[in-house]
PDB file of C-alpha atoms in Angstrom:
ATOM      1  CA  MET L   1       0.000   0.000   0.000  1.00 53.00           C
ATOM      2  CA  ASN L   2       1.182   3.504  -0.780  1.00 58.00           C
ATOM      3  CA  LYS L   3       2.806   5.315   2.211  1.00 58.00           C
ATOM      4  CA  LYS L   4       1.031   8.579   1.359  1.00 55.00           C
ATOM      5  CA  LEU L   5      -2.322   6.796   1.377  1.00 48.00           C
ATOM      6  CA  ILE L   6      -1.607   5.228   4.780  1.00 50.00           C
ATOM      7  CA  ILE L   7      -0.530   8.584   6.236  1.00 50.00           C
ATOM      8  CA  THR L   8      -3.651  10.244   4.828  1.00 48.00           C
ATOM      9  CA  LEU L   9      -5.888   7.562   6.321  1.00 44.00           C
ATOM     10  CA  LEU L  10      -4.190   7.801   9.721  1.00 47.00           C
ATOM     11  CA  ALA L  11      -4.426  11.598   9.673  1.00 48.00           C
ATOM     12  CA  GLY L  12      -8.138  11.270   8.962  1.00 49.00           C
ATOM     13  CA  LEU L  13      -8.556   9.152  12.068  1.00 48.00           C
ATOM     14  CA  LEU L  14      -6.830  11.618  14.405  1.00 49.00           C
ATOM     15  CA  PRO L  15      -9.898  13.817  15.035  1.00 46.00           C
ATOM     16  CA  THR L  16     -11.847  10.677  15.942  1.00 42.00           C
ATOM     17  CA  LEU L  17      -9.137   9.540  18.323  1.00 44.00           C
ATOM     18  CA  ALA L  18      -8.851  12.989  19.899  1.00 47.00           C
ATOM     19  CA  SER L  19     -12.536  13.096  20.808  1.00 50.00           C
ATOM     20  CA  ALA L  20     -13.058   9.695  22.309  1.00 70.00           C
ATOM     21  CA  HIS L  21     -15.581  10.907  24.894  1.00 88.00           C
ATOM     22  CA  ASN L  22     -18.982   9.219  25.089  1.00 93.00           C
ATOM     23  CA  LEU L  23     -21.117  12.390  25.243  1.00 96.00           C
ATOM     24  CA  GLU L  24     -23.766  12.408  22.530  1.00 96.00           C
ATOM     25  CA  ILE L  25     -25.428  15.482  21.051  1.00 96.00           C
ATOM     26  CA  GLY L  26     -29.164  15.381  21.804  1.00 97.00           C
ATOM     27  CA  GLN L  27     -28.727  13.044  24.797  1.00 97.00           C
ATOM     28  CA  VAL L  28     -28.286  13.670  28.522  1.00 95.00           C
ATOM     29  CA  LEU L  29     -24.861  13.275  30.070  1.00 92.00           C
ATOM     30  CA  PRO L  30     -23.875   9.842  31.354  1.00 94.00           C
ATOM     31  CA  SER L  31     -24.695   9.927  35.063  1.00 96.00           C
ATOM     32  CA  VAL L  32     -21.804  10.308  37.510  1.00 97.00           C
ATOM     33  CA  ASP L  33     -21.396  11.088  41.200  1.00 97.00           C
ATOM     34  CA  VAL L  34     -18.445  12.756  42.918  1.00 97.00           C
ATOM     35  CA  ALA L  35     -18.443  11.993  46.633  1.00 96.00           C
ATOM     36  CA  ASP L  36     -14.721  12.462  47.393  1.00 94.00           C
ATOM     37  CA  LYS L  37     -14.383  16.252  47.552  1.00 95.00           C
ATOM     38  CA  GLY L  38     -17.235  17.249  45.177  1.00 97.00           C
ATOM     39  CA  GLU L  39     -18.774  20.675  44.664  1.00 97.00           C
ATOM     40  CA  ILE L  40     -16.812  23.504  46.222  1.00 97.00           C
ATOM     41  CA  LEU L  41     -19.038  25.772  48.296  1.00 97.00           C
ATOM     42  CA  LEU L  42     -18.137  29.242  49.522  1.00 95.00           C
ATOM     43  CA  THR L  43     -19.889  30.767  52.534  1.00 92.00           C
ATOM     44  CA  GLN L  44     -18.438  33.974  53.990  1.00 90.00           C
ATOM     45  CA  ASP L  45     -14.993  33.103  52.560  1.00 86.00           C
ATOM     46  CA  LYS L  46     -15.126  29.618  54.124  1.00 95.00           C
ATOM     47  CA  ILE L  47     -14.680  26.673  51.771  1.00 96.00           C
ATOM     48  CA  ALA L  48     -16.680  23.484  52.186  1.00 96.00           C
ATOM     49  CA  TYR L  49     -17.342  20.482  49.964  1.00 97.00           C
ATOM     50  CA  GLN L  50     -20.515  18.553  49.225  1.00 97.00           C
ATOM     51  CA  ALA L  51     -21.231  15.503  47.109  1.00 98.00           C
ATOM     52  CA  TRP L  52     -22.045  16.342  43.510  1.00 98.00           C
ATOM     53  CA  ALA L  53     -23.949  14.526  40.749  1.00 97.00           C
ATOM     54  CA  THR L  54     -24.810  15.245  37.119  1.00 96.00           C
ATOM     55  CA  GLU L  55     -28.486  15.493  38.056  1.00 95.00           C
ATOM     56  CA  GLN L  56     -27.644  18.879  39.632  1.00 96.00           C
ATOM     57  CA  LEU L  57     -26.930  20.329  36.181  1.00 96.00           C
ATOM     58  CA  VAL L  58     -30.591  20.585  35.175  1.00 96.00           C
ATOM     59  CA  GLY L  59     -32.325  23.961  35.416  1.00 96.00           C
ATOM     60  CA  LYS L  60     -29.893  26.308  33.675  1.00 97.00           C
ATOM     61  CA  VAL L  61     -28.031  26.438  30.388  1.00 98.00           C
ATOM     62  CA  ARG L  62     -24.496  25.342  31.247  1.00 97.00           C
ATOM     63  CA  VAL L  63     -21.041  25.142  29.821  1.00 98.00           C
ATOM     64  CA  ILE L  64     -19.225  22.242  31.426  1.00 98.00           C
ATOM     65  CA  GLN L  65     -15.462  22.523  31.453  1.00 97.00           C
ATOM     66  CA  ALA L  66     -13.956  19.191  32.522  1.00 97.00           C
ATOM     67  CA  ILE L  67     -10.211  19.555  32.928  1.00 97.00           C
ATOM     68  CA  ALA L  68      -7.249  17.589  34.136  1.00 96.00           C
ATOM     69  CA  GLY L  69      -5.665  19.017  37.283  1.00 95.00           C
ATOM     70  CA  ARG L  70      -2.897  20.614  35.240  1.00 94.00           C
ATOM     71  CA  SER L  71      -2.175  24.221  34.267  1.00 92.00           C
ATOM     72  CA  ALA L  72      -1.901  23.289  30.586  1.00 94.00           C
ATOM     73  CA  ALA L  73      -5.400  21.766  30.621  1.00 94.00           C
ATOM     74  CA  LYS L  74      -6.829  24.844  32.337  1.00 93.00           C
ATOM     75  CA  GLU L  75      -5.245  27.184  29.782  1.00 95.00           C
ATOM     76  CA  MET L  76      -6.319  25.056  26.805  1.00 96.00           C
ATOM     77  CA  ASN L  77      -9.832  26.522  26.692  1.00 96.00           C
ATOM     78  CA  ALA L  78      -9.237  29.829  28.471  1.00 96.00           C
ATOM     79  CA  PRO L  79     -10.438  31.709  25.334  1.00 97.00           C
ATOM     80  CA  MET L  80     -13.823  29.940  25.657  1.00 97.00           C
ATOM     81  CA  ILE L  81     -14.090  31.006  29.304  1.00 96.00           C
ATOM     82  CA  ASP L  82     -13.021  34.553  28.373  1.00 96.00           C
ATOM     83  CA  ALA L  83     -15.813  34.683  25.763  1.00 97.00           C
ATOM     84  CA  ILE L  84     -18.332  33.585  28.407  1.00 96.00           C
ATOM     85  CA  LYS L  85     -17.122  36.250  30.846  1.00 94.00           C
ATOM     86  CA  ALA L  86     -17.290  38.938  28.146  1.00 96.00           C
ATOM     87  CA  ALA L  87     -20.868  37.941  27.234  1.00 96.00           C
ATOM     88  CA  ASP L  88     -22.130  38.808  30.744  1.00 94.00           C
ATOM     89  CA  LEU L  89     -24.768  36.084  30.619  1.00 96.00           C
ATOM     90  CA  PRO L  90     -27.781  36.199  32.972  1.00 96.00           C
ATOM     91  CA  THR L  91     -26.913  34.194  36.108  1.00 94.00           C
ATOM     92  CA  ASP L  92     -30.551  33.201  36.627  1.00 96.00           C
ATOM     93  CA  LYS L  93     -30.501  31.256  33.313  1.00 97.00           C
ATOM     94  CA  TYR L  94     -26.818  30.372  32.777  1.00 97.00           C
ATOM     95  CA  GLN L  95     -23.943  28.901  34.785  1.00 96.00           C
ATOM     96  CA  THR L  96     -20.465  27.583  34.041  1.00 96.00           C
ATOM     97  CA  THR L  97     -19.533  24.340  35.797  1.00 97.00           C
ATOM     98  CA  THR L  98     -15.842  23.498  35.992  1.00 97.00           C
ATOM     99  CA  ILE L  99     -14.941  19.933  36.942  1.00 98.00           C
ATOM    100  CA  ILE L 100     -11.295  19.514  37.927  1.00 97.00           C
ATOM    101  CA  ASN L 101      -9.859  16.013  37.865  1.00 96.00           C
ATOM    102  CA  GLN L 102      -7.458  16.042  40.823  1.00 95.00           C
ATOM    103  CA  ASP L 103      -6.557  12.426  40.040  1.00 94.00           C
ATOM    104  CA  ASP L 104      -5.068  13.609  36.712  1.00 92.00           C
ATOM    105  CA  ALA L 105      -2.543  15.995  38.247  1.00 90.00           C
ATOM    106  CA  ILE L 106       1.219  15.845  37.998  1.00 89.00           C
ATOM    107  CA  TRP L 107       2.519  13.617  40.792  1.00 87.00           C
ATOM    108  CA  GLY L 108       2.860  15.543  44.039  1.00 87.00           C
ATOM    109  CA  THR L 109       0.714  18.526  42.990  1.00 89.00           C
ATOM    110  CA  GLY L 110      -2.693  17.369  44.256  1.00 88.00           C
ATOM    111  CA  GLY L 111      -2.613  19.828  47.170  1.00 91.00           C
ATOM    112  CA  PHE L 112      -1.764  22.675  44.809  1.00 92.00           C
ATOM    113  CA  VAL L 113      -4.638  21.658  42.505  1.00 93.00           C
ATOM    114  CA  LYS L 114      -7.050  21.713  45.455  1.00 94.00           C
ATOM    115  CA  SER L 115      -5.798  25.105  46.653  1.00 94.00           C
ATOM    116  CA  SER L 116      -5.998  26.546  43.130  1.00 93.00           C
ATOM    117  CA  ALA L 117      -9.574  25.251  42.724  1.00 94.00           C
ATOM    118  CA  GLU L 118     -10.569  26.872  46.022  1.00 95.00           C
ATOM    119  CA  ASP L 119      -8.951  30.178  44.968  1.00 94.00           C
ATOM    120  CA  SER L 120     -10.858  30.029  41.666  1.00 92.00           C
ATOM    121  CA  LYS L 121     -14.118  29.513  43.560  1.00 94.00           C
ATOM    122  CA  ARG L 122     -13.360  32.609  45.619  1.00 93.00           C
ATOM    123  CA  GLU L 123     -12.641  34.598  42.440  1.00 91.00           C
ATOM    124  CA  PHE L 124     -15.661  33.288  40.503  1.00 88.00           C
ATOM    125  CA  ALA L 125     -18.168  32.640  43.288  1.00 89.00           C
ATOM    126  CA  TRP L 126     -21.092  32.515  40.798  1.00 87.00           C
ATOM    127  CA  SER L 127     -19.542  29.543  38.988  1.00 91.00           C
ATOM    128  CA  SER L 128     -20.083  25.961  39.986  1.00 96.00           C
ATOM    129  CA  MET L 129     -16.787  24.181  40.694  1.00 97.00           C
ATOM    130  CA  VAL L 130     -16.323  20.503  41.340  1.00 98.00           C
ATOM    131  CA  LEU L 131     -13.103  18.906  42.573  1.00 97.00           C
ATOM    132  CA  ASP L 132     -13.094  15.267  41.503  1.00 97.00           C
ATOM    133  CA  ALA L 133     -10.474  13.567  43.693  1.00 96.00           C
ATOM    134  CA  ASN L 134     -10.776  10.147  42.045  1.00 96.00           C
ATOM    135  CA  GLY L 135     -11.392  10.981  38.382  1.00 96.00           C
ATOM    136  CA  ASN L 136     -14.977   9.669  38.391  1.00 97.00           C
ATOM    137  CA  VAL L 137     -16.081  12.120  35.678  1.00 97.00           C
ATOM    138  CA  GLN L 138     -13.145  11.272  33.419  1.00 96.00           C
ATOM    139  CA  GLN L 139     -13.972   7.578  33.738  1.00 96.00           C
ATOM    140  CA  ALA L 140     -17.748   7.934  33.312  1.00 96.00           C
ATOM    141  CA  TRP L 141     -17.460  10.209  30.267  1.00 97.00           C
ATOM    142  CA  ASP L 142     -14.432   8.421  28.798  1.00 96.00           C
ATOM    143  CA  LEU L 143     -12.364  11.618  28.674  1.00 96.00           C
ATOM    144  CA  GLN L 144      -8.747  11.686  27.552  1.00 95.00           C
ATOM    145  CA  PRO L 145      -6.114  12.261  30.257  1.00 95.00           C
ATOM    146  CA  GLU L 146      -4.214  15.547  30.515  1.00 95.00           C
ATOM    147  CA  ASN L 147      -6.927  17.280  28.509  1.00 96.00           C
ATOM    148  CA  SER L 148      -9.802  19.753  28.572  1.00 97.00           C
ATOM    149  CA  MET L 149     -13.367  19.095  27.434  1.00 97.00           C
ATOM    150  CA  ILE L 150     -16.084  21.659  26.782  1.00 98.00           C
ATOM    151  CA  ALA L 151     -19.737  20.627  26.708  1.00 98.00           C
ATOM    152  CA  LEU L 152     -22.845  22.764  26.439  1.00 98.00           C
ATOM    153  CA  LEU L 153     -26.115  21.644  28.004  1.00 98.00           C
ATOM    154  CA  ASP L 154     -29.548  23.170  27.646  1.00 97.00           C
ATOM    155  CA  ALA L 155     -31.680  23.770  30.747  1.00 97.00           C
ATOM    156  CA  LYS L 156     -33.061  20.209  30.530  1.00 96.00           C
ATOM    157  CA  GLY L 157     -29.541  18.761  30.630  1.00 95.00           C
ATOM    158  CA  THR L 158     -29.406  17.782  26.954  1.00 97.00           C
ATOM    159  CA  VAL L 159     -25.964  17.932  25.322  1.00 97.00           C
ATOM    160  CA  LEU L 160     -25.861  20.578  22.578  1.00 98.00           C
ATOM    161  CA  PHE L 161     -22.093  20.556  22.029  1.00 98.00           C
ATOM    162  CA  ALA L 162     -19.170  18.463  23.299  1.00 97.00           C
ATOM    163  CA  GLN L 163     -15.540  18.474  22.306  1.00 97.00           C
ATOM    164  CA  GLU L 164     -12.224  17.541  23.845  1.00 96.00           C
ATOM    165  CA  GLY L 165      -9.103  19.562  23.197  1.00 96.00           C
ATOM    166  CA  GLN L 166      -8.660  23.217  22.380  1.00 96.00           C
ATOM    167  CA  LEU L 167     -11.611  24.876  20.662  1.00 97.00           C
ATOM    168  CA  SER L 168     -10.976  26.974  17.573  1.00 97.00           C
ATOM    169  CA  GLU L 169     -12.286  30.532  17.337  1.00 97.00           C
ATOM    170  CA  GLN L 170     -15.053  29.254  15.053  1.00 97.00           C
ATOM    171  CA  GLU L 171     -16.067  26.601  17.626  1.00 97.00           C
ATOM    172  CA  ILE L 172     -16.080  29.207  20.408  1.00 98.00           C
ATOM    173  CA  GLN L 173     -18.417  31.358  18.306  1.00 98.00           C
ATOM    174  CA  GLN L 174     -20.595  28.297  17.655  1.00 97.00           C
ATOM    175  CA  VAL L 175     -20.873  27.583  21.399  1.00 98.00           C
ATOM    176  CA  MET L 176     -21.669  31.227  22.176  1.00 98.00           C
ATOM    177  CA  LYS L 177     -24.395  31.245  19.523  1.00 98.00           C
ATOM    178  CA  LEU L 178     -25.852  28.012  20.943  1.00 97.00           C
ATOM    179  CA  ILE L 179     -25.791  29.506  24.460  1.00 98.00           C
ATOM    180  CA  ASN L 180     -27.643  32.633  23.350  1.00 96.00           C
ATOM    181  CA  ASN L 181     -30.195  30.597  21.390  1.00 97.00           C
ATOM    182  CA  SER L 182     -30.823  28.421  24.470  1.00 96.00           C
ATOM    183  CA  LEU L 183     -31.384  31.194  27.007  1.00 95.00           C
TER     184      LEU L 183
END
């Protein structure tokens, strides 16, 4: 077989391999619970944790950012988060939920990941933040390690968009349009 043909075929498979998640457009998210750590709560500058489950996502349009507990994963889709901040979306109808996989952190940095997540909650108190100590979300949604995933849900919890890896400017605009159409 021709080497160029093989390379072309393999290159065509790369986008499929890069988005191996099991989230399906038009379906609800696969159910998952996070009992070890969980949702980060902030009350008068005091941090607490409570168990979290996907069922809590219903009721508002949401962008889910599921990231490995690594700086590179956090930065990967920072332009998407910046676009959301700039849009000044109504908090009664929209919320960002960031799920941080502490189990997918560089060895020895788990405490730093936890502290950084808590600082982010203090900075963005209106956002929902989940610290997943055991990687339950990554396992349940079949997410790639050391990565970032963006999903958009409507208020009923139906997936409107889902992609792993860095979003292009065009994809960011697509998500923002879907958000505005869903509010």
